[in-house]
């Protein structure tokens, strides 16, 4: 029997004016409890002790409510408890990722939540109820919802989000039956870049001018976020890189575009090969615009992972750095380093003329196919690639983490 695939389904919420205060309070209290519990966990670990949900809930909710500094702490207790549970889980995910027990993209350590960022509270299934045009949340009340598509199954939880521009959303976690598509034997390699978000080995440069312009518009804002420079991969935090309603619509359009692109790629191909972001992002892009691209790539990869699971496709992520821009995809000749400004080059060995990104995508495909066939039936090209100084790629990604919190 196949296991269901967890997915998120998101809908627009329209709160009643009188619910604004209750919601704002719940967001604020959940955030403070999360931050207190995070600070406390760090203290405990620094002292060599272990933090756990019961300990944190006692310290940061029950006992905190008795202190003058936190006497105002109210809001639905289930929401506060959930905040501590989620923090506890975030720590576990992080450790599992560090130790290699958790597959998929690396999980970051839990971070403090900021007031100016998107706010969220989570309700487990026993404290919310869905109605024909509404969502009833424990201690908050009945909130109008726009069911833009049908929920495929009973949700296990809902996260209520207020984005940086003040819009409300309900994001449900549901289990979806996998619907494997008929195998078609096709394979594609994808090169992730800045000029084009995704270039395929089939020669498609998948980023409409519109999306390109939208992202360029969003990049100056990212320059204002100092953490974007300090960290290799800033969190996909909507407000550090993008603030206000203009950016919210940019983010919406980008997500829309990524949805369409990932669906099409998964439908058309049996095997999809990507380079690991930790490698490709670090080496190829040194500009600030990278932080915007990072967020897009992460979203894109997450979408590809969850759709691959749902439709029975294979996603291969090559984890090791390969000189994809330096090797001729036709003959395997290693032509040395190429500046980013060189968009096209001719192989001195076989004479093939290459578009830089398409050539890279072809090399990614070859490496991924060699990997997925486990070296057995590796194409002659891959032998040439290894001879040209490529290392054998590792770790096909069989499972994904389709629903990041
Ligand atoms: Zn060549």
Short mmCIF file of C-alpha atoms in Angstrom, two decimals, residues 47-398:
data_model
loop_
_atom_site.label_atom_id
_atom_site.label_comp_id
_atom_site.label_asym_id
_atom_site.label_seq_id
_atom_site.Cartn_x
_atom_site.Cartn_y
_atom_site.Cartn_z
CA UNK A 47 24.13 24.40 30.79
CA UNK A 48 24.28 20.86 29.45
CA UNK A 49 20.63 20.10 30.17
CA UNK A 50 18.01 18.85 27.78
CA UNK A 51 14.93 20.85 26.92
CA UNK A 52 11.64 19.16 26.20
CA UNK A 53 8.06 20.13 25.59
CA UNK A 54 6.82 19.61 29.20
CA UNK A 55 9.74 21.57 30.65
CA UNK A 56 9.37 24.44 28.21
CA UNK A 57 5.58 24.61 28.49
CA UNK A 58 5.86 24.82 32.26
CA UNK A 59 8.58 27.49 32.21
CA UNK A 60 7.31 29.62 29.35
CA UNK A 61 3.54 29.36 29.75
CA UNK A 62 2.33 28.17 33.16
CA UNK A 63 5.01 29.78 35.29
CA UNK A 64 5.51 32.77 33.01
CA UNK A 65 1.86 33.77 33.36
CA UNK A 66 2.46 34.27 37.09
CA UNK A 67 5.26 36.78 36.53
CA UNK A 68 4.71 40.55 36.13
CA UNK A 69 6.58 40.57 32.76
CA UNK A 70 4.31 37.97 31.21
CA UNK A 71 1.08 38.50 33.16
CA UNK A 72 -0.52 39.75 29.96
CA UNK A 73 0.10 36.44 28.28
CA UNK A 74 -3.28 35.20 27.19
CA UNK A 75 -4.70 33.98 23.92
CA UNK A 76 -5.96 30.45 23.36
CA UNK A 77 -3.81 28.12 25.47
CA UNK A 78 -3.86 25.51 22.69
CA UNK A 79 -2.15 28.04 20.43
CA UNK A 80 0.54 28.78 23.01
CA UNK A 81 1.11 25.09 23.68
CA UNK A 82 1.29 24.45 19.94
CA UNK A 83 3.91 27.17 19.63
CA UNK A 84 6.11 25.35 22.17
CA UNK A 85 5.43 21.98 20.52
CA UNK A 86 6.40 23.40 17.14
CA UNK A 87 9.62 24.78 18.59
CA UNK A 88 10.39 21.40 20.13
CA UNK A 89 9.77 19.76 16.75
CA UNK A 90 11.88 22.38 14.98
CA UNK A 91 14.80 21.44 17.24
CA UNK A 92 14.28 17.74 16.55
CA UNK A 93 14.17 18.34 12.80
CA UNK A 94 17.33 20.37 12.99
CA UNK A 95 19.21 17.67 14.92
CA UNK A 96 17.95 14.93 12.65
CA UNK A 97 19.14 16.97 9.69
CA UNK A 98 22.54 17.62 11.27
CA UNK A 99 23.04 13.94 12.01
CA UNK A 100 21.90 12.95 8.53
CA UNK A 101 18.85 11.03 9.79
CA UNK A 102 16.55 13.43 8.02
CA UNK A 103 16.81 13.40 4.25
CA UNK A 104 16.16 16.30 1.94
CA UNK A 105 17.35 19.89 2.19
CA UNK A 106 19.24 20.86 5.33
CA UNK A 107 17.00 22.12 8.12
CA UNK A 108 18.10 25.30 9.85
CA UNK A 109 18.23 25.85 13.58
CA UNK A 110 15.04 27.46 14.97
CA UNK A 111 15.19 31.24 14.95
CA UNK A 112 13.63 34.04 16.91
CA UNK A 113 10.43 35.39 15.37
CA UNK A 114 10.15 39.06 14.63
CA UNK A 115 7.09 41.21 15.06
CA UNK A 116 7.46 42.78 11.61
CA UNK A 117 7.58 39.42 9.84
CA UNK A 118 4.65 37.33 8.73
CA UNK A 119 2.84 35.99 11.82
CA UNK A 120 1.40 32.56 12.27
CA UNK A 121 -0.49 30.37 14.73
CA UNK A 122 -1.22 26.69 14.34
CA UNK A 123 -4.27 24.69 15.33
CA UNK A 124 -4.41 20.89 15.41
CA UNK A 125 -7.48 19.16 14.02
CA UNK A 126 -9.36 18.95 17.33
CA UNK A 127 -9.45 22.75 17.75
CA UNK A 128 -10.77 23.82 14.37
CA UNK A 129 -13.69 22.96 12.15
CA UNK A 130 -14.32 23.68 8.49
CA UNK A 131 -17.70 24.95 7.32
CA UNK A 132 -19.28 25.67 3.97
CA UNK A 133 -17.83 29.19 3.78
CA UNK A 134 -16.01 29.38 7.07
CA UNK A 135 -13.29 28.13 9.32
CA UNK A 136 -14.04 27.95 13.04
CA UNK A 137 -10.97 28.34 15.24
CA UNK A 138 -10.92 27.55 18.95
CA UNK A 139 -11.27 30.73 21.08
CA UNK A 140 -11.13 32.94 17.96
CA UNK A 141 -14.46 32.18 16.35
CA UNK A 142 -15.83 31.61 12.88
CA UNK A 143 -13.76 33.26 10.15
CA UNK A 144 -14.94 33.57 6.53
CA UNK A 145 -12.78 31.59 4.12
CA UNK A 146 -12.56 31.44 0.34
CA UNK A 147 -12.48 27.77 -0.65
CA UNK A 148 -10.70 28.33 -3.96
CA UNK A 149 -10.28 24.57 -4.42
CA UNK A 150 -11.56 21.48 -2.66
CA UNK A 151 -9.60 20.10 0.27
CA UNK A 152 -8.69 16.57 -0.85
CA UNK A 153 -8.94 15.03 2.63
CA UNK A 154 -9.44 15.91 6.28
CA UNK A 155 -6.64 18.25 7.32
CA UNK A 156 -4.48 17.33 10.32
CA UNK A 157 -3.67 20.95 11.15
CA UNK A 158 -4.19 24.49 9.98
CA UNK A 159 -1.75 27.39 10.22
CA UNK A 160 -3.35 30.82 10.22
CA UNK A 161 -0.98 33.35 8.67
CA UNK A 162 -0.98 37.10 8.48
CA UNK A 163 1.48 38.13 5.80
CA UNK A 164 3.65 41.24 5.81
CA UNK A 165 0.97 43.19 3.98
CA UNK A 166 -1.79 42.29 6.46
CA UNK A 167 -3.60 39.58 4.49
CA UNK A 168 -4.80 36.45 6.24
CA UNK A 169 -4.41 32.90 4.98
CA UNK A 170 -5.25 29.43 6.23
CA UNK A 171 -2.69 26.78 5.30
CA UNK A 172 -3.97 23.22 5.82
CA UNK A 173 -1.81 20.11 6.00
CA UNK A 174 -3.56 17.28 4.20
CA UNK A 175 -2.57 13.82 3.12
CA UNK A 176 -2.96 13.25 -0.60
CA UNK A 177 -3.20 9.91 -2.38
CA UNK A 178 -0.26 9.52 -4.74
CA UNK A 179 -1.42 9.46 -8.38
CA UNK A 180 1.45 7.98 -10.36
CA UNK A 181 1.46 9.15 -13.97
CA UNK A 182 2.21 6.63 -16.73
CA UNK A 183 5.96 6.24 -17.11
CA UNK A 184 7.27 8.03 -20.20
CA UNK A 185 11.01 7.41 -19.93
CA UNK A 186 11.87 11.06 -20.42
CA UNK A 187 14.53 12.80 -18.36
CA UNK A 188 15.50 16.42 -17.93
CA UNK A 189 18.36 18.25 -16.25
CA UNK A 190 17.76 21.68 -14.74
CA UNK A 191 20.33 24.38 -14.19
CA UNK A 192 19.24 26.94 -11.60
CA UNK A 193 20.54 30.42 -12.21
CA UNK A 194 19.95 34.10 -11.81
CA UNK A 195 19.49 35.29 -15.36
CA UNK A 196 17.00 32.50 -15.85
CA UNK A 197 15.52 30.82 -12.84
CA UNK A 198 15.62 27.43 -14.50
CA UNK A 199 17.20 26.33 -17.75
CA UNK A 200 16.45 22.83 -18.94
CA UNK A 201 18.59 20.40 -20.88
CA UNK A 202 15.86 20.52 -23.52
CA UNK A 203 16.92 24.11 -24.16
CA UNK A 204 14.06 25.91 -22.44
CA UNK A 205 14.81 29.06 -20.49
CA UNK A 206 11.95 29.14 -18.15
CA UNK A 207 11.38 32.54 -16.85
CA UNK A 208 8.99 34.89 -18.56
CA UNK A 209 10.21 38.46 -18.86
CA UNK A 210 7.48 39.46 -16.45
CA UNK A 211 8.74 37.27 -13.63
CA UNK A 212 12.27 38.36 -14.38
CA UNK A 213 11.29 42.00 -13.99
CA UNK A 214 9.38 41.27 -10.82
CA UNK A 215 12.39 39.66 -9.24
CA UNK A 216 14.68 42.47 -10.30
CA UNK A 217 12.22 44.86 -8.69
CA UNK A 218 12.40 42.93 -5.46
CA UNK A 219 16.18 42.71 -5.25
CA UNK A 220 17.08 46.23 -4.06
CA UNK A 221 14.97 45.59 -0.97
CA UNK A 222 17.02 42.54 -0.20
CA UNK A 223 20.12 44.70 -0.08
CA UNK A 224 18.62 46.35 2.99
CA UNK A 225 18.57 43.06 4.86
CA UNK A 226 22.00 42.70 6.43
CA UNK A 227 21.43 39.09 7.38
CA UNK A 228 21.03 38.32 3.71
CA UNK A 229 24.68 39.16 3.26
CA UNK A 230 25.91 37.55 6.42
CA UNK A 231 24.31 34.19 5.81
CA UNK A 232 24.70 31.93 2.90
CA UNK A 233 21.03 31.09 2.83
CA UNK A 234 18.68 33.54 4.49
CA UNK A 235 15.31 32.19 5.51
CA UNK A 236 12.50 32.63 3.03
CA UNK A 237 11.12 35.33 5.28
CA UNK A 238 8.64 37.38 3.32
CA UNK A 239 9.36 40.62 5.08
CA UNK A 240 13.17 40.72 5.23
CA UNK A 241 13.40 40.60 1.48
CA UNK A 242 10.01 41.92 0.61
CA UNK A 243 7.68 44.16 2.47
CA UNK A 244 4.34 45.68 1.73
CA UNK A 245 1.57 44.78 -0.63
CA UNK A 246 3.55 45.28 -3.85
CA UNK A 247 6.01 42.66 -2.71
CA UNK A 248 3.20 40.41 -1.58
CA UNK A 249 1.84 40.40 -5.10
CA UNK A 250 5.34 39.80 -6.47
CA UNK A 251 5.69 36.82 -4.15
CA UNK A 252 2.25 35.57 -5.21
CA UNK A 253 3.07 35.83 -8.89
CA UNK A 254 6.39 34.12 -8.39
CA UNK A 255 4.80 31.26 -6.47
CA UNK A 256 2.16 30.92 -9.18
CA UNK A 257 4.85 30.76 -11.82
CA UNK A 258 6.87 28.19 -9.85
CA UNK A 259 3.74 26.07 -9.40
CA UNK A 260 3.05 26.03 -13.13
CA UNK A 261 6.66 25.38 -14.05
CA UNK A 262 7.13 22.55 -11.54
CA UNK A 263 3.85 20.88 -12.53
CA UNK A 264 4.78 20.96 -16.20
CA UNK A 265 8.29 19.61 -15.62
CA UNK A 266 7.01 16.77 -13.44
CA UNK A 267 4.22 15.88 -15.90
CA UNK A 268 6.54 15.81 -18.89
CA UNK A 269 9.44 13.90 -17.36
CA UNK A 270 10.02 10.62 -15.61
CA UNK A 271 13.32 11.74 -14.13
CA UNK A 272 14.22 15.27 -13.11
CA UNK A 273 17.78 16.14 -12.15
CA UNK A 274 18.78 19.17 -10.10
CA UNK A 275 21.98 20.40 -8.55
CA UNK A 276 21.95 20.79 -4.79
CA UNK A 277 21.33 24.41 -3.84
CA UNK A 278 24.06 24.41 -1.24
CA UNK A 279 26.47 23.93 -4.06
CA UNK A 280 24.98 25.76 -6.99
CA UNK A 281 23.86 28.82 -5.06
CA UNK A 282 27.13 29.26 -3.27
CA UNK A 283 29.38 29.03 -6.26
CA UNK A 284 27.48 30.66 -9.02
CA UNK A 285 26.07 33.77 -7.46
CA UNK A 286 27.81 36.26 -5.32
CA UNK A 287 25.41 39.15 -5.64
CA UNK A 288 22.70 40.19 -3.27
CA UNK A 289 20.02 39.30 -5.75
CA UNK A 290 21.00 35.80 -4.78
CA UNK A 291 18.89 35.94 -1.64
CA UNK A 292 15.83 36.47 -3.78
CA UNK A 293 16.89 33.68 -6.11
CA UNK A 294 17.58 31.40 -3.12
CA UNK A 295 14.03 31.79 -1.89
CA UNK A 296 12.74 31.02 -5.39
CA UNK A 297 14.99 27.98 -5.81
CA UNK A 298 14.01 26.60 -2.43
CA UNK A 299 10.34 26.98 -3.23
CA UNK A 300 10.92 25.46 -6.64
CA UNK A 301 12.75 22.45 -5.26
CA UNK A 302 10.15 21.90 -2.53
CA UNK A 303 7.41 21.98 -5.16
CA UNK A 304 9.29 19.57 -7.41
CA UNK A 305 9.85 17.22 -4.48
CA UNK A 306 6.24 17.10 -3.38
CA UNK A 307 4.93 16.77 -6.94
CA UNK A 308 7.46 14.04 -7.75
CA UNK A 309 6.15 12.10 -4.75
CA UNK A 310 2.56 12.66 -5.72
CA UNK A 311 2.95 11.72 -9.38
CA UNK A 312 5.46 8.91 -8.96
CA UNK A 313 8.35 10.66 -10.67
CA UNK A 314 12.01 10.47 -9.76
CA UNK A 315 13.85 13.55 -8.56
CA UNK A 316 17.62 13.21 -8.47
CA UNK A 317 19.66 15.83 -6.67
CA UNK A 318 23.37 15.79 -7.38
CA UNK A 319 25.06 16.79 -4.18
CA UNK A 320 28.60 17.30 -5.14
CA UNK A 321 30.01 20.22 -7.02
CA UNK A 322 30.56 19.46 -10.67
CA UNK A 323 32.15 21.83 -13.19
CA UNK A 324 28.93 21.84 -15.21
CA UNK A 325 29.82 25.08 -16.98
CA UNK A 326 33.31 23.97 -17.94
CA UNK A 327 32.78 20.60 -19.57
CA UNK A 328 31.53 20.14 -23.12
CA UNK A 329 28.29 18.20 -22.93
CA UNK A 330 28.88 16.79 -26.41
CA UNK A 331 32.38 15.31 -26.13
CA UNK A 332 33.36 15.68 -22.46
CA UNK A 333 36.28 18.01 -23.12
CA UNK A 334 37.18 20.06 -20.04
CA UNK A 335 37.57 23.63 -21.22
CA UNK A 336 38.46 25.34 -17.93
CA UNK A 337 36.82 28.09 -15.92
CA UNK A 338 34.52 30.55 -17.64
CA UNK A 339 33.61 34.01 -16.44
CA UNK A 340 29.92 34.60 -15.80
CA UNK A 341 29.87 37.08 -18.67
CA UNK A 342 30.59 34.29 -21.16
CA UNK A 343 27.14 33.11 -22.17
CA UNK A 344 28.15 31.08 -25.20
CA UNK A 345 31.26 29.16 -26.10
CA UNK A 346 32.61 26.78 -28.67
CA UNK A 347 34.27 23.54 -27.69
CA UNK A 348 37.83 23.56 -29.12
CA UNK A 349 37.82 19.79 -29.21
CA UNK A 350 34.61 18.88 -31.08
CA UNK A 351 33.52 22.30 -32.33
CA UNK A 352 30.08 22.22 -30.69
CA UNK A 353 28.70 25.65 -29.86
CA UNK A 354 27.16 25.80 -26.41
CA UNK A 355 24.78 28.08 -24.61
CA UNK A 356 26.37 28.21 -21.17
CA UNK A 357 23.24 27.34 -19.16
CA UNK A 358 21.83 24.72 -21.51
CA UNK A 359 25.23 23.01 -21.61
CA UNK A 360 25.27 23.03 -17.79
CA UNK A 361 21.75 21.57 -17.69
CA UNK A 362 22.84 18.80 -20.10
CA UNK A 363 25.81 17.97 -17.87
CA UNK A 364 23.54 17.93 -14.82
CA UNK A 365 21.24 15.51 -16.63
CA UNK A 366 24.13 13.21 -17.58
CA UNK A 367 25.46 13.20 -14.01
CA UNK A 368 21.99 12.58 -12.58
CA UNK A 369 21.24 9.72 -14.97
CA UNK A 370 24.58 8.10 -14.22
CA UNK A 371 23.69 8.38 -10.56
CA UNK A 372 20.16 7.05 -10.82
CA UNK A 373 21.39 4.05 -12.81
CA UNK A 374 23.89 3.52 -10.05
CA UNK A 375 26.77 3.45 -12.48
CA UNK A 376 25.54 0.22 -14.11
CA UNK A 377 24.34 1.54 -17.39
CA UNK A 378 26.06 4.88 -17.21
CA UNK A 379 26.22 6.52 -20.58
CA UNK A 380 29.51 6.83 -22.37
CA UNK A 381 29.38 10.55 -21.75
CA UNK A 382 29.55 10.11 -18.03
CA UNK A 383 32.75 8.12 -18.42
CA UNK A 384 34.11 11.07 -20.37
CA UNK A 385 32.96 13.39 -17.58
CA UNK A 386 34.70 11.33 -14.93
CA UNK A 387 37.80 11.28 -17.10
CA UNK A 388 37.56 15.06 -17.34
CA UNK A 389 37.88 15.36 -13.59
CA UNK A 390 34.29 14.93 -12.45
CA UNK A 391 33.67 13.26 -9.20
CA UNK A 392 30.99 10.64 -9.06
CA UNK A 393 27.82 12.29 -7.76
CA UNK A 394 26.04 10.81 -4.78
CA UNK A 395 22.76 10.51 -2.93
CA UNK A 396 19.63 10.36 -5.04
CA UNK A 397 16.78 11.94 -3.16
CA UNK A 398 14.06 9.37 -2.82
#
